[in-house]
C-alpha positions as a Python dict, from the first residue, in 0.01 Angstrom:
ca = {
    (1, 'X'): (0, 0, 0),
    (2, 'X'): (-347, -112, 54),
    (3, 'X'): (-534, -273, 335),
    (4, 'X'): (-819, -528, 316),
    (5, 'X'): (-1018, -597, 597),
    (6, 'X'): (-1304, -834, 593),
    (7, 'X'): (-1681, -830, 742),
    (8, 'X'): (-1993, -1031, 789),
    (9, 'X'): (-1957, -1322, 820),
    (10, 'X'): (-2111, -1565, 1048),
    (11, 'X'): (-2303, -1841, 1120),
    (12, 'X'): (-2608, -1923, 920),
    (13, 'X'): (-2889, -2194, 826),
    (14, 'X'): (-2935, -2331, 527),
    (15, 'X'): (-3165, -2189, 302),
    (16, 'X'): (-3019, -1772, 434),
    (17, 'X'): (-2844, -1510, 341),
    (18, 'X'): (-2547, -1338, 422),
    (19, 'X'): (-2364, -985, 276),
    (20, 'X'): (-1974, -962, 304),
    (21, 'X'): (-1787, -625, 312),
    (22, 'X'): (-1433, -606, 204),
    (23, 'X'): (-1317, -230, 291),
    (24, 'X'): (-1009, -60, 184),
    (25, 'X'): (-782, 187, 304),
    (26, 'X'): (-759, 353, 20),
    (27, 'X'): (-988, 406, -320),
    (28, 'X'): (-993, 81, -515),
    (29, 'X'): (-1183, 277, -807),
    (30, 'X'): (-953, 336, -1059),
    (31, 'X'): (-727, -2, -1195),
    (32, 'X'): (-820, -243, -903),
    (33, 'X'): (-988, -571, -1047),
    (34, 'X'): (-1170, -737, -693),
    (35, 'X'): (-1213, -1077, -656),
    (36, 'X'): (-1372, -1272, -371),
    (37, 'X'): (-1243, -1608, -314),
    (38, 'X'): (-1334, -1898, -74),
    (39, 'X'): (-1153, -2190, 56),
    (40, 'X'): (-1327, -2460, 268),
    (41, 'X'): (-1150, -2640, 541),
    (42, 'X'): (-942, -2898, 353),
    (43, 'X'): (-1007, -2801, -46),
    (44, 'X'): (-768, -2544, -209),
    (45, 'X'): (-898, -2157, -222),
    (46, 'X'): (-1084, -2090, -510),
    (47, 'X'): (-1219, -1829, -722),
    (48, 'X'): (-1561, -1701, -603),
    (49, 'X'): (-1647, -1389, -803),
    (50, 'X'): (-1481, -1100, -977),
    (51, 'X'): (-1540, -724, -1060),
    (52, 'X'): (-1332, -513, -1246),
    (53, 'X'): (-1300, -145, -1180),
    (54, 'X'): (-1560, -101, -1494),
    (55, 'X'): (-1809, -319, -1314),
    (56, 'X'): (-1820, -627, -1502),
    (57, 'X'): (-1864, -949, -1302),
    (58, 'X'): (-1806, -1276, -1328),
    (59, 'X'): (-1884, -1606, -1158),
    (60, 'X'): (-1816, -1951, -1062),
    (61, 'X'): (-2057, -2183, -1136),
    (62, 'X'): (-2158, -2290, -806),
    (63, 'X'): (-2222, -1956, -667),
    (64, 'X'): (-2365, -1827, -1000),
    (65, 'X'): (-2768, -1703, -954),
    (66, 'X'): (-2733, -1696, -593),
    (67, 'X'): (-2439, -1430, -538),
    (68, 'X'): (-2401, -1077, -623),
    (69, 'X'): (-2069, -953, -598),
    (70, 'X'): (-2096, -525, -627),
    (71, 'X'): (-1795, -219, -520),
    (72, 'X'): (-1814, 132, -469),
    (73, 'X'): (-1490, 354, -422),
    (74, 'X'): (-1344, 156, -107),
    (75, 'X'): (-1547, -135, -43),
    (76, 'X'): (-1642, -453, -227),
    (77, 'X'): (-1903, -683, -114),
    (78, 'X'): (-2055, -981, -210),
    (79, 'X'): (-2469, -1095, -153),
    (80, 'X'): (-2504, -1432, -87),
    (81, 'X'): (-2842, -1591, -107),
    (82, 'X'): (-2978, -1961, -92),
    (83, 'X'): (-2636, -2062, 122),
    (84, 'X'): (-2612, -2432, 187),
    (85, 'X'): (-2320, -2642, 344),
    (86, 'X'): (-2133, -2669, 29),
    (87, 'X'): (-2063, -2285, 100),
    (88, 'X'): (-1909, -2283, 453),
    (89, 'X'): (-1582, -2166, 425),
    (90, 'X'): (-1327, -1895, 467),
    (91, 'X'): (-1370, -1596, 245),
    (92, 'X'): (-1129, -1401, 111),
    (93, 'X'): (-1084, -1044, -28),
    (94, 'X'): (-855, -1004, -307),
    (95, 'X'): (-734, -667, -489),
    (96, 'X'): (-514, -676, -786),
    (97, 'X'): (-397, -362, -1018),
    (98, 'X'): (-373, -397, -1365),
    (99, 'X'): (-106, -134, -1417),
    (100, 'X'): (125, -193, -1137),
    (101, 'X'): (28, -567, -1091),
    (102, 'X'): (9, -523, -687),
    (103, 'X'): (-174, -748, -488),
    (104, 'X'): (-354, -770, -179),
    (105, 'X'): (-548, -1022, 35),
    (106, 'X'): (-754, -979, 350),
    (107, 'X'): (-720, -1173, 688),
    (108, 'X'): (-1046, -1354, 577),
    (109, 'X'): (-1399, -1405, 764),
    (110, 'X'): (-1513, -1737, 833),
    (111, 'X'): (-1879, -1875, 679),
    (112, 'X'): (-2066, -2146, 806),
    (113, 'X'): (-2378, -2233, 689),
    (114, 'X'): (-2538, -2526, 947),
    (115, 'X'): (-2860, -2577, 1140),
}
């Protein structure tokens, strides 16, 4: 069983930055692909960015060149740079294992990028 719990988010102008933490209760090292997904008030939740536990990344297109997503043994976090309205929304952490195919979301931290 593993917990996901969700930080930084907040309220910021267009043009800033913001770094989300997703911690764990447990090591998410070994077999744990990560994946940070959004979904903005009235659009389905979609795909953000992805790490696997080898450290390769990948990207949607809108985010792509403005966020870093990065892990370490328990946490996951995502860099986001050059925010604009198109990016408020609720963020989500997501953890699935590739052997056991267990998955796990966090409660989600709100984003709002206004001025």
């Amino acid at each position: 069983q593993v917990q996901l719990v969700e930080s930084g988010g907040g309220l910021v102008q267009p043009g800033g930055s913001l770094r989300l933490s997703c911690a764990a209760s447990g090591s998410i090292f070994s077999f744990y692909t990560m994946t940070w997904y959004r979904q903005a008030l009235g659009n389905q939740r979609d795909l953000v960015a992805t790490i696997t536990s080898g450290g390769i990344t990948d990207y949607a297109d809108s985010v792509k060149g403005r966020f870093t997503i990065s892990r370490d043994e328990n946490t996951v976090y995502l860099q986001m740079n050059s925010l604009n309205s198109e990016d408020t929304a609720v963020y989500y952490c997501y953890a699935r294992n590739r052997l056991t195919r267990e998955t796990y979301w966090g409660q989600g931290t709100q984003v709002t990028v206004s001025s």
